[in-house]
CSV table of C-alpha atoms and ligand atoms in Angstrom, one decimal:
chain,number,residue,atom,x,y,z
Y,1,MET,CA,0.0,0.0,0.0
Y,2,THR,CA,1.2,3.5,-0.8
Y,3,ARG,CA,1.6,6.1,1.8
Y,4,PHE,CA,-0.3,9.4,2.5
Y,5,ASN,CA,1.6,11.8,0.3
Y,6,THR,CA,1.7,9.4,-2.6
Y,7,GLN,CA,-2.0,8.8,-2.2
Y,8,LEU,CA,-2.6,12.6,-2.4
Y,9,VAL,CA,-0.7,12.8,-5.7
Y,10,HIS,CA,-2.0,9.6,-7.4
Y,11,GLY,CA,-5.2,8.6,-5.8
Y,12,LEU,CA,-6.4,5.1,-6.9
Y,13,PRO,CA,-5.9,5.4,-10.7
Y,14,GLY,CA,-8.7,3.9,-12.9
Y,15,ASP,CA,-7.8,2.4,-16.2
Y,16,ASP,CA,-10.4,3.9,-18.4
Y,17,ASN,CA,-8.4,5.6,-21.1
Y,18,ASN,CA,-5.5,4.6,-23.3
Y,19,THR,CA,-4.0,8.0,-24.1
Y,20,GLY,CA,-1.4,7.8,-21.4
Y,21,ALA,CA,-2.7,11.0,-19.8
Y,22,VAL,CA,-1.2,11.3,-16.3
Y,23,ASN,CA,-4.3,13.0,-15.0
Y,24,PRO,CA,-7.8,11.4,-14.9
Y,25,PRO,CA,-10.0,12.9,-17.7
Y,26,ILE,CA,-12.8,15.3,-17.0
Y,27,TYR,CA,-15.8,13.5,-18.5
Y,28,ASN,CA,-18.2,16.2,-19.7
Y,29,SER,CA,-21.0,13.8,-20.4
Y,30,SER,CA,-24.4,13.8,-18.7
Y,31,THR,CA,-25.3,10.4,-20.2
Y,32,TYR,CA,-23.5,7.3,-21.2
Y,33,ALA,CA,-24.5,4.9,-24.0
Y,34,PHE,CA,-25.8,1.4,-23.3
Y,35,GLU,CA,-24.2,-1.3,-25.4
Y,36,SER,CA,-27.6,-2.9,-25.8
Y,37,VAL,CA,-31.0,-2.7,-24.2
Y,38,GLY,CA,-30.2,-5.6,-21.9
Y,39,ALA,CA,-26.8,-4.2,-20.8
Y,40,MET,CA,-26.1,-3.0,-17.3
Y,41,PRO,CA,-23.5,-0.3,-17.9
Y,42,ARG,CA,-21.2,0.9,-15.0
Y,43,TRP,CA,-22.1,4.5,-15.9
Y,44,ASP,CA,-25.5,5.5,-17.3
Y,45,TYR,CA,-26.4,9.0,-16.0
Y,46,ALA,CA,-23.9,11.5,-14.5
Y,47,ARG,CA,-25.9,12.4,-11.4
Y,48,SER,CA,-25.9,8.7,-10.3
Y,49,GLY,CA,-22.2,8.6,-11.0
Y,50,ASN,CA,-19.4,9.5,-13.4
Y,51,PRO,CA,-15.8,8.5,-13.7
Y,52,THR,CA,-14.4,12.0,-12.8
Y,53,ARG,CA,-16.4,12.1,-9.5
Y,54,ASP,CA,-15.6,8.4,-8.9
Y,55,PHE,CA,-11.9,9.1,-8.9
Y,56,LEU,CA,-12.3,11.8,-6.2
Y,57,GLU,CA,-14.7,9.7,-4.2
Y,58,ARG,CA,-12.4,6.7,-4.1
Y,59,GLN,CA,-9.4,9.0,-3.3
Y,60,ILE,CA,-11.1,10.7,-0.3
Y,61,ALA,CA,-12.3,7.3,1.0
Y,62,GLN,CA,-8.7,6.1,0.8
Y,63,LEU,CA,-7.3,9.2,2.5
Y,64,GLU,CA,-9.9,9.1,5.4
Y,65,HIS,CA,-9.5,5.3,5.8
Y,66,GLY,CA,-13.2,4.7,5.1
Y,67,SER,CA,-15.1,2.2,2.9
Y,68,ARG,CA,-16.8,4.7,0.6
Y,69,GLY,CA,-16.6,8.4,-0.3
Y,70,PHE,CA,-19.1,10.9,-1.8
Y,71,ALA,CA,-18.6,14.3,-3.5
Y,72,PHE,CA,-21.2,17.0,-3.1
Y,73,SER,CA,-21.8,20.4,-4.6
Y,74,SER,CA,-20.9,22.1,-1.2
Y,75,GLY,CA,-20.1,21.2,2.3
Y,76,LEU,CA,-23.7,22.0,3.3
Y,77,ALA,CA,-25.0,19.7,0.6
Y,78,ALA,CA,-22.9,16.9,2.2
Y,79,ILE,CA,-24.2,17.7,5.6
Y,80,HIS,CA,-27.8,17.8,4.3
Y,81,ALA,CA,-27.4,14.4,2.7
Y,82,VAL,CA,-25.8,12.8,5.8
Y,83,LEU,CA,-28.5,14.2,8.1
Y,84,SER,CA,-31.2,12.9,5.7
Y,85,ILE,CA,-30.3,9.3,6.6
Y,86,PHE,CA,-32.2,9.8,9.9
Y,87,GLU,CA,-36.0,9.4,10.4
Y,88,PRO,CA,-38.5,11.9,11.7
Y,89,GLY,CA,-38.4,11.6,15.5
Y,90,ASP,CA,-34.7,10.7,15.7
Y,91,ARG,CA,-32.7,12.8,18.1
Y,92,ILE,CA,-29.2,14.0,17.4
Y,93,VAL,CA,-26.8,15.5,19.9
Y,94,VAL,CA,-25.0,18.5,18.3
Y,95,GLY,CA,-22.0,20.5,19.4
Y,96,ASP,CA,-23.2,24.0,20.6
Y,97,ASN,CA,-20.7,25.9,18.6
Y,98,ILE,CA,-20.9,24.3,15.2
Y,99,TYR,CA,-20.6,26.1,11.8
Y,100,GLY,CA,-23.3,28.7,11.4
Y,101,GLY,CA,-24.7,27.3,8.2
Y,102,THR,CA,-25.0,23.9,9.8
Y,103,TYR,CA,-26.7,25.4,12.8
Y,104,SER,CA,-29.2,27.1,10.6
Y,105,GLN,CA,-29.7,23.9,8.5
Y,106,ILE,CA,-30.5,22.0,11.6
Y,107,ASN,CA,-32.7,24.6,13.3
Y,108,GLU,CA,-34.5,26.1,10.4
Y,109,PHE,CA,-34.7,23.2,8.0
Y,110,PHE,CA,-34.3,19.7,9.6
Y,111,SER,CA,-36.3,20.6,12.7
Y,112,ARG,CA,-39.3,21.3,10.4
Y,113,TRP,CA,-38.9,17.7,9.1
Y,114,GLY,CA,-39.2,16.1,12.5
Y,115,LEU,CA,-35.5,15.6,13.4
Y,116,ARG,CA,-34.9,16.6,17.0
Y,117,PHE,CA,-31.6,18.2,18.2
Y,118,THR,CA,-30.0,18.5,21.6
Y,119,PRO,CA,-27.3,21.1,21.7
Y,120,VAL,CA,-24.4,20.4,24.1
Y,121,ASP,CA,-21.0,21.6,25.0
Y,122,THR,CA,-18.9,18.8,23.5
Y,123,GLN,CA,-15.9,19.8,25.7
Y,124,ASP,CA,-18.0,18.5,28.6
Y,125,LEU,CA,-18.1,14.7,28.2
Y,126,ASN,CA,-20.5,14.2,31.1
Y,127,ALA,CA,-23.0,16.5,29.5
Y,128,VAL,CA,-22.6,14.7,26.2
Y,129,GLN,CA,-23.2,11.3,27.9
Y,130,ARG,CA,-26.4,12.6,29.6
Y,131,ALA,CA,-27.6,14.2,26.3
Y,132,LEU,CA,-26.9,10.9,24.4
Y,133,ALA,CA,-28.7,8.8,27.0
Y,134,GLY,CA,-31.9,10.9,26.9
Y,135,ASP,CA,-34.5,10.5,29.6
Y,136,GLU,CA,-36.6,7.3,29.0
Y,137,ALA,CA,-38.8,8.0,32.0
Y,138,ASN,CA,-39.9,11.2,30.3
Y,139,GLY,CA,-40.2,9.8,26.9
Y,140,VAL,CA,-36.8,11.0,25.5
Y,141,ALA,CA,-35.2,8.0,23.7
Y,142,PRO,CA,-31.4,7.7,23.4
Y,143,ALA,CA,-29.9,9.8,20.6
Y,144,LYS,CA,-29.2,8.3,17.2
Y,145,ALA,CA,-26.1,10.3,16.6
Y,146,VAL,CA,-23.6,12.9,17.9
Y,147,TYR,CA,-22.5,15.6,15.5
Y,148,PHE,CA,-19.5,17.8,16.1
Y,149,GLU,CA,-16.5,19.5,14.5
Y,150,THR,CA,-12.9,18.4,15.3
Y,151,LEU,CA,-11.8,22.0,15.9
Y,152,THR,CA,-14.4,24.5,16.7
Y,153,ASN,CA,-14.8,27.8,14.9
Y,154,PRO,CA,-13.7,30.5,15.7
Y,155,LEU,CA,-12.3,29.5,19.1
Y,156,LEU,CA,-10.3,26.5,18.0
Y,157,LYS,CA,-11.4,24.2,20.9
Y,158,VAL,CA,-10.3,20.7,20.3
Y,159,ASN,CA,-13.0,18.0,20.4
Y,160,ASP,CA,-12.1,14.5,21.6
Y,161,VAL,CA,-13.1,12.3,18.6
Y,162,LYS,CA,-12.2,9.1,20.4
Y,163,ALA,CA,-14.1,9.8,23.6
Y,164,LEU,CA,-17.1,11.3,21.9
Y,165,SER,CA,-17.4,8.4,19.4
Y,166,ALA,CA,-17.1,5.9,22.3
Y,167,LEU,CA,-19.9,7.6,24.2
Y,168,ALA,CA,-22.1,7.5,21.1
Y,169,HIS,CA,-21.5,3.8,20.5
Y,170,ARG,CA,-22.4,3.0,24.1
Y,171,VAL,CA,-26.0,4.0,23.4
Y,172,GLY,CA,-26.0,2.6,19.9
Y,173,ALA,CA,-25.6,6.0,18.2
Y,174,ILE,CA,-23.2,6.9,15.5
Y,175,ALA,CA,-20.6,9.7,15.5
Y,176,VAL,CA,-20.6,12.2,12.7
Y,177,VAL,CA,-17.5,14.5,12.5
Y,178,ASP,CA,-17.0,17.6,10.4
Y,179,ASN,CA,-13.3,17.5,9.8
Y,180,THR,CA,-13.1,20.6,7.7
Y,181,PHE,CA,-10.5,22.5,9.9
Y,182,VAL,CA,-8.3,19.5,10.2
Y,183,SER,CA,-8.3,17.5,6.9
Y,184,PRO,CA,-7.1,13.9,6.7
Y,185,TYR,CA,-3.5,15.2,6.7
Y,186,LEU,CA,-3.8,15.9,10.4
Y,187,GLN,CA,-6.3,13.3,11.5
Y,188,GLN,CA,-8.5,10.4,10.3
Y,189,PRO,CA,-11.5,10.6,12.6
Y,190,LEU,CA,-12.7,7.1,11.4
Y,191,ASP,CA,-9.5,5.6,13.0
Y,192,LEU,CA,-10.5,7.2,16.3
Y,193,GLY,CA,-14.0,5.6,16.2
Y,194,ALA,CA,-16.1,8.0,14.2
Y,195,ASP,CA,-18.6,6.6,11.7
Y,196,VAL,CA,-19.0,9.4,9.2
Y,197,VAL,CA,-16.6,12.2,8.2
Y,198,ILE,CA,-17.7,15.3,6.4
Y,199,HIS,CA,-15.6,18.1,4.8
Y,200,SER,CA,-16.3,21.4,3.3
Y,201,ALA,CA,-13.7,20.7,0.6
Y,202,THR,CA,-14.1,24.4,-0.3
Y,203,LYS,CA,-11.5,25.0,2.5
Y,204,TYR,CA,-8.3,23.0,3.1
Y,205,ILE,CA,-8.9,20.2,0.7
Y,206,ALA,CA,-9.3,22.2,-2.5
Y,207,GLY,CA,-7.2,25.0,-0.9
Y,208,HIS,CA,-7.3,27.8,-3.4
Y,209,SER,CA,-10.6,29.7,-2.8
Y,210,ASP,CA,-11.7,28.7,-6.3
Y,211,VAL,CA,-14.2,25.9,-5.8
Y,212,VAL,CA,-17.2,25.2,-3.5
Y,213,ALA,CA,-17.4,21.5,-2.7
Y,214,GLY,CA,-18.3,18.9,0.0
Y,215,LEU,CA,-17.1,15.4,0.7
Y,216,ALA,CA,-18.3,12.7,3.0
Y,217,VAL,CA,-16.7,9.3,3.9
Y,218,VAL,CA,-18.4,6.5,5.8
Y,219,ARG,CA,-16.9,3.6,7.8
Y,220,ASP,CA,-19.3,0.8,6.7
Y,221,GLU,CA,-21.2,-0.3,3.6
Y,222,GLU,CA,-24.6,0.0,5.2
Y,223,LEU,CA,-24.1,3.7,6.0
Y,224,GLY,CA,-22.6,4.0,2.5
Y,225,ARG,CA,-25.8,2.7,0.9
Y,226,ARG,CA,-27.9,5.3,2.9
Y,227,VAL,CA,-25.6,8.2,2.1
Y,228,TYR,CA,-25.5,7.2,-1.6
Y,229,PHE,CA,-29.3,7.2,-1.8
Y,230,ALA,CA,-29.4,10.7,-0.3
Y,231,LEU,CA,-26.7,11.9,-2.7
Y,232,ASN,CA,-28.4,10.5,-5.8
Y,233,ARG,CA,-32.0,11.4,-4.8
Y,234,LEU,CA,-31.3,14.9,-3.3
Y,235,GLY,CA,-29.0,15.4,-6.3
Y,236,GLY,CA,-26.5,17.8,-4.8
Y,237,VAL,CA,-23.6,16.2,-6.7
Y,238,LEU,CA,-20.3,17.8,-7.5
Y,239,PRO,CA,-19.9,18.4,-11.3
Y,240,PRO,CA,-16.9,16.9,-13.1
Y,241,ALA,CA,-14.9,20.0,-13.6
Y,242,GLU,CA,-15.2,20.8,-9.9
Y,243,CYS,CA,-14.2,17.2,-9.0
Y,244,ASP,CA,-11.1,17.8,-10.9
Y,245,ALA,CA,-10.4,21.1,-9.2
Y,246,VAL,CA,-10.7,19.4,-5.8
Y,247,ARG,CA,-8.4,16.5,-7.0
Y,248,ARG,CA,-5.8,19.0,-8.1
Y,249,GLY,CA,-6.0,20.9,-4.8
Y,250,LEU,CA,-5.6,17.6,-2.8
Y,251,GLN,CA,-2.3,16.9,-4.5
Y,252,THR,CA,-0.6,19.7,-2.5
Y,253,LEU,CA,-2.6,19.4,0.7
Y,254,ALA,CA,0.3,18.3,2.8
Y,255,LEU,CA,2.7,20.8,1.4
Y,256,ARG,CA,0.3,23.6,1.9
Y,257,MET,CA,-0.7,22.6,5.4
Y,258,ASP,CA,3.0,22.3,6.5
Y,259,ARG,CA,3.6,25.9,5.5
Y,260,GLN,CA,0.3,27.1,6.9
Y,261,GLN,CA,0.9,25.5,10.3
Y,262,GLU,CA,4.5,26.8,10.4
Y,263,ASN,CA,3.2,30.3,9.7
Y,264,ALA,CA,0.3,30.0,12.1
Y,265,ALA,CA,2.6,29.0,14.9
Y,266,LYS,CA,4.8,32.0,14.3
Y,267,ILE,CA,1.9,34.3,14.3
Y,268,ALA,CA,0.4,32.8,17.4
Y,269,ASN,CA,3.6,33.3,19.3
Y,270,TYR,CA,3.9,36.9,18.0
Y,271,LEU,CA,0.3,37.6,19.1
Y,272,ARG,CA,0.8,36.1,22.5
Y,273,ARG,CA,3.4,38.7,23.3
Y,274,HIS,CA,1.6,41.6,21.7
Y,275,PRO,CA,0.7,44.5,24.1
Y,276,LEU,CA,-2.7,45.1,22.3
Y,277,VAL,CA,-3.7,41.4,22.4
Y,278,ALA,CA,-5.7,40.1,25.4
Y,279,ALA,CA,-5.9,36.4,24.4
Y,280,VAL,CA,-4.9,34.0,21.6
Y,281,HIS,CA,-6.8,30.8,20.7
Y,282,TYR,CA,-4.6,28.3,19.0
Y,283,PRO,CA,-4.2,24.6,20.1
Y,284,GLY,CA,-0.5,24.7,19.0
Y,285,LEU,CA,0.4,27.0,21.9
Y,286,SER,CA,1.5,24.9,24.8
Y,287,CYS,CA,-0.4,27.2,27.2
Y,288,ASP,CA,-3.7,26.5,25.2
Y,289,PRO,CA,-6.3,24.4,27.0
Y,290,GLY,CA,-6.6,22.2,23.9
Y,291,TYR,CA,-2.8,21.6,23.5
Y,292,ALA,CA,-2.6,18.2,25.3
Y,293,LEU,CA,-5.6,16.7,23.4
Y,294,ALA,CA,-4.5,18.1,20.1
Y,295,SER,CA,-1.0,16.6,20.6
Y,296,ARG,CA,-2.6,13.2,21.2
Y,297,GLU,CA,-5.2,13.1,18.5
Y,298,LEU,CA,-3.9,15.4,15.7
Y,299,ARG,CA,-0.7,15.3,13.7
Y,300,GLY,CA,-0.5,19.1,13.7
Y,301,PHE,CA,-2.5,22.2,14.9
Y,302,GLY,CA,-3.8,23.6,11.6
Y,303,GLY,CA,-3.6,27.0,10.1
Y,304,VAL,CA,-6.6,28.8,11.7
Y,305,LEU,CA,-6.3,30.9,14.9
Y,306,SER,CA,-8.2,33.6,16.6
Y,307,PHE,CA,-7.3,36.4,19.1
Y,308,GLU,CA,-8.9,39.1,21.1
Y,309,VAL,CA,-7.7,42.7,21.1
Y,310,LEU,CA,-7.8,44.6,24.4
Y,311,PRO,CA,-10.9,46.6,25.3
Y,312,GLY,CA,-10.7,50.0,23.7
Y,313,VAL,CA,-8.8,48.7,20.7
Y,314,ASN,CA,-11.0,48.7,17.7
Y,315,PRO,CA,-10.7,45.3,15.9
Y,316,ALA,CA,-12.2,46.8,12.8
Y,317,VAL,CA,-9.3,49.2,12.5
Y,318,VAL,CA,-6.9,46.3,12.8
Y,319,LEU,CA,-8.8,44.4,10.0
Y,320,ASP,CA,-9.3,47.4,7.8
Y,321,SER,CA,-5.6,48.2,7.9
Y,322,LEU,CA,-4.4,44.8,6.8
Y,323,LYS,CA,-2.8,44.7,3.3
Y,324,VAL,CA,-1.4,41.2,2.8
Y,325,PHE,CA,-4.2,39.4,4.7
Y,326,ARG,CA,-7.4,39.8,2.7
Y,327,LEU,CA,-10.6,40.7,4.7
Y,328,ALA,CA,-12.8,37.8,3.9
Y,329,VAL,CA,-14.8,34.8,5.3
Y,330,SER,CA,-13.8,31.2,4.5
Y,331,LEU,CA,-10.4,29.6,5.3
Y,332,GLY,CA,-7.9,27.0,4.4
Y,333,ALA,CA,-6.6,28.5,1.2
Y,334,VAL,CA,-3.1,29.5,0.1
Y,335,GLU,CA,-3.8,33.2,0.8
Y,336,SER,CA,-4.1,34.5,4.3
Y,337,LEU,CA,-7.6,35.8,5.3
Y,338,ALA,CA,-8.8,37.7,8.3
Y,339,GLU,CA,-12.3,38.4,9.5
Y,340,LEU,CA,-14.4,39.7,12.4
Y,341,PRO,CA,-16.6,36.8,13.5
Y,342,CYS,CA,-19.2,39.0,15.3
Y,343,ARG,CA,-19.8,41.0,12.1
Y,344,MET,CA,-18.9,38.6,9.3
Y,345,THR,CA,-19.4,34.9,10.1
Y,346,HIS,CA,-21.4,34.8,13.4
Y,347,PHE,CA,-23.7,37.9,13.1
Y,348,GLU,CA,-26.8,35.7,12.9
Y,349,LEU,CA,-26.3,34.5,16.4
Y,350,PRO,CA,-28.0,36.8,18.9
Y,351,ARG,CA,-25.3,38.8,20.7
Y,352,GLU,CA,-26.1,37.3,24.1
Y,353,GLU,CA,-25.7,33.7,22.8
Y,354,ARG,CA,-22.6,34.7,21.0
Y,355,LEU,CA,-21.0,36.1,24.1
Y,356,LYS,CA,-22.1,33.1,26.1
Y,357,ILE,CA,-20.0,30.8,23.9
Y,358,GLY,CA,-17.1,33.1,24.0
Y,359,ILE,CA,-17.3,35.0,20.7
Y,360,THR,CA,-16.7,38.5,21.9
Y,361,ASP,CA,-16.9,41.7,19.8
Y,362,GLN,CA,-13.0,42.0,20.2
Y,363,LEU,CA,-12.4,38.6,18.5
Y,364,ILE,CA,-10.5,38.4,15.2
Y,365,ARG,CA,-10.1,35.1,13.2
Y,366,LEU,CA,-7.1,34.5,10.9
Y,367,SER,CA,-6.8,31.8,8.3
Y,368,VAL,CA,-3.0,31.7,7.7
Y,369,GLY,CA,-1.8,31.0,4.2
Y,370,ILE,CA,1.5,30.0,2.6
Y,371,GLU,CA,3.1,33.5,2.1
Y,372,ASP,CA,6.4,34.5,3.7
Y,373,SER,CA,5.8,34.7,7.4
Y,374,VAL,CA,7.8,38.0,7.6
Y,375,ASP,CA,5.3,39.7,5.3
Y,376,LEU,CA,2.4,38.4,7.4
Y,377,LEU,CA,4.0,39.5,10.7
Y,378,GLU,CA,4.9,42.9,9.3
Y,379,ASP,CA,1.3,43.3,8.0
Y,380,LEU,CA,-0.1,42.6,11.4
Y,381,GLU,CA,2.3,44.9,13.1
Y,382,GLN,CA,1.5,47.9,10.9
Y,383,ALA,CA,-2.3,47.1,11.4
Y,384,PHE,CA,-1.9,47.1,15.2
Y,385,GLU,CA,0.0,50.4,14.9
Y,386,GLN,CA,-3.0,51.9,13.1
Y,387,ALA,CA,-5.3,50.6,15.8
Y,388,ARG,CA,-3.1,51.8,18.5
Y,389,ARG,CA,-3.0,55.3,17.1
Y,390,ALA,CA,-6.8,55.3,16.7
Y,391,ARG,CA,-7.1,54.2,20.3
Y,392,VAL,CA,-4.9,56.9,21.6
Y,393,GLU,CA,-7.0,59.5,19.8
Y,394,VAL,CA,-10.2,58.4,21.5
Y,395,PRO,CA,-10.6,61.1,24.2
Y,396,GLU,CA,-12.6,58.9,26.7
Y,397,VAL,CA,-9.8,56.3,26.9
Y,398,ALA,CA,-8.2,57.0,30.3
Y,399,ALA,CA,-4.4,57.4,30.2
Y,400,SER,CA,-4.0,54.5,32.5
Y,401,ASP,CA,-5.5,51.9,30.0
Y,402,ALA,CA,-4.1,53.5,26.9
Y,403,ALA,CA,-1.3,51.7,25.0
Y,404,PRO,CA,2.3,52.6,25.8
Y,405,ALA,CA,3.7,55.7,24.1
Y,406,VAL,CA,4.3,55.6,20.3
Y,407,SER,CA,8.1,55.5,20.4
Y,408,ALA,CA,8.2,52.7,22.9
Y,409,VAL,CA,6.0,50.5,20.8
Y,410,SER,CA,7.7,51.3,17.5
Y,411,ALA,CA,11.1,50.4,19.1
Y,412,LYS,CA,9.8,47.1,20.3
Y,413,THR,CA,8.1,46.4,17.0
Y,414,ASP,CA,11.1,45.5,14.9
Y,415,ALA,CA,12.7,43.4,17.6
Y,416,ARG,CA,9.4,41.5,18.0
Y,417,VAL,CA,9.1,40.7,14.4
Y,418,ALA,CA,12.8,40.0,14.0
Y,419,ALA,CA,12.7,37.5,16.9
Y,420,LEU,CA,10.0,35.5,15.3
Y,421,VAL,CA,10.9,34.9,11.7
T,1,PLP,C1,-17.5,26.2,5.3
T,1,PLP,C2,-17.9,25.2,6.3
T,1,PLP,C3,-19.0,24.4,6.0
T,1,PLP,C4,-20.0,24.6,4.9
T,1,PLP,O1,-19.3,24.3,3.7
T,1,PLP,P1,-19.7,24.9,2.2
T,1,PLP,O2,-18.7,24.3,1.3
T,1,PLP,O3,-19.5,26.4,2.4
T,1,PLP,O4,-21.1,24.6,2.0
T,1,PLP,C5,-19.3,23.4,6.9
T,1,PLP,N1,-18.5,23.2,8.0
T,1,PLP,C6,-17.5,23.9,8.3
T,1,PLP,C7,-16.7,23.7,9.5
T,1,PLP,C8,-17.1,25.0,7.4
T,1,PLP,O5,-16.0,25.7,7.7
C-alpha cells in the first residue's frame, strides 16, 4: 500500500483511457451509451455517478480510511445528505458551537422535518453522555447520533473524537464529524472511532478559494448505501470540472498545510506577546487548553487561529488596515484571510448567545496562508500600529489603560518581528 503523500498525488488510478494522460480525464457527459437494451453499464447518467467524480470519491475514502466516499456540490449539501439518513423523531446531539450554516440547516430546516436536536458543549463529556442517553422516564429516547467538529470555529477548541465516538457507541448511536478545519492530513476521525466524516472541501482540501465542494466518507457499507441514496436522490452532486479542481487541490494538501501551520505557529507566538492582544486561541500553543488533546489526536495544529484585542482597541481598525491578509470569510486556502466573527461569520447568532459561547466583539479570526511569514507579521504589526493610534486619539480612553507611548511600541516592533521569523 502506498503512503499518504503518494495517495494525495496519485489517488487510486482507474484504467479507463488509453491515451497515457497522467491526470484522470474530466468527463463532460451527462449520459452514457448502453451497449444494448439488456446491458447494465457501469455508468448511465452522471448524477448517479461518473468517472471523474468516482476518482475523487475513491481517493477521499482512501485518505480518510473509510469504505466509501461521496462528492457533493458544497459542504452544506454533504451535511444535508448525511443528516437525511435519519428518520423523523430521531434525536441528534450536536455541538453547541458548530458552523453557522450547519446550525441554521439544523434549526431552520431539519427541525421542520421532525428531526430533534440536543445542543451540548462537546468539551463536557459528562454533559454529552447525559444528552446521548436521553430520559426514558420522560419519553426521551437515546440519541441516534452525535454531530460535532474536530476543531471549533472560531475559538479552536479541540474535540475528543475518540471519547465522543465511544460515548455515542455506548447508546447505539453513530458519531458524525465535520473534519473541515483539520483535513485527513492531520487526523482520520474514522480511525478514532467516528462513523461518518464530512468536509467542506471548499476549505483546506481544495485549498485555493476557487471551488465550492463537499465530501463525506463512511466507515461501513450500510451507511454507504444510505448516504449514496441521499446523494443521488437529493441530487447535490459535484460536477466533473469541480471534482477535478478538488483533485488537483488535494495533490498539494500536505505541502500547503505544512507551511500554513508553520506560519500560524509564528503568528500565534507573535500575538501572544503583543501588548494590544488580550488572548490567543490556537491549540498549538503549549499554554492553550486544547494543546494536550491536540497533541494526542492530531498530527498538527492547523492554520486557523483567533485572538482578542484589548478593550478600547477597535478590531475593525486592525482588520481594515491589513494589506497582505485579505478581509474575507472562508479559510484554508493558500492566501491569508482575516475576519471579524461578530460581524462577518457569526452575526446571525444573537449577541447574548454569541457572548455566552465566548465569541466577543473583540475577537478576530485568521486563516493563515503560505506567504512569507515575515510579510504576514509585518502586515499585522502595521495594522496594530494603526489601531493603537486610533485608540490613543479616542478622548474617553483613560491614560491608564491607553497603550504605551508611540516611540516605545515602535522600538519594540522591529525586535518582536525579527525575533519570530
Ligand atoms: C464552510 C464550512 C461548512 C460549509 O461548507 P460549504 O462548502 O460552504 O457549503 C461546513 N462546516 C465547516 C466547519 C465549514 O467551515
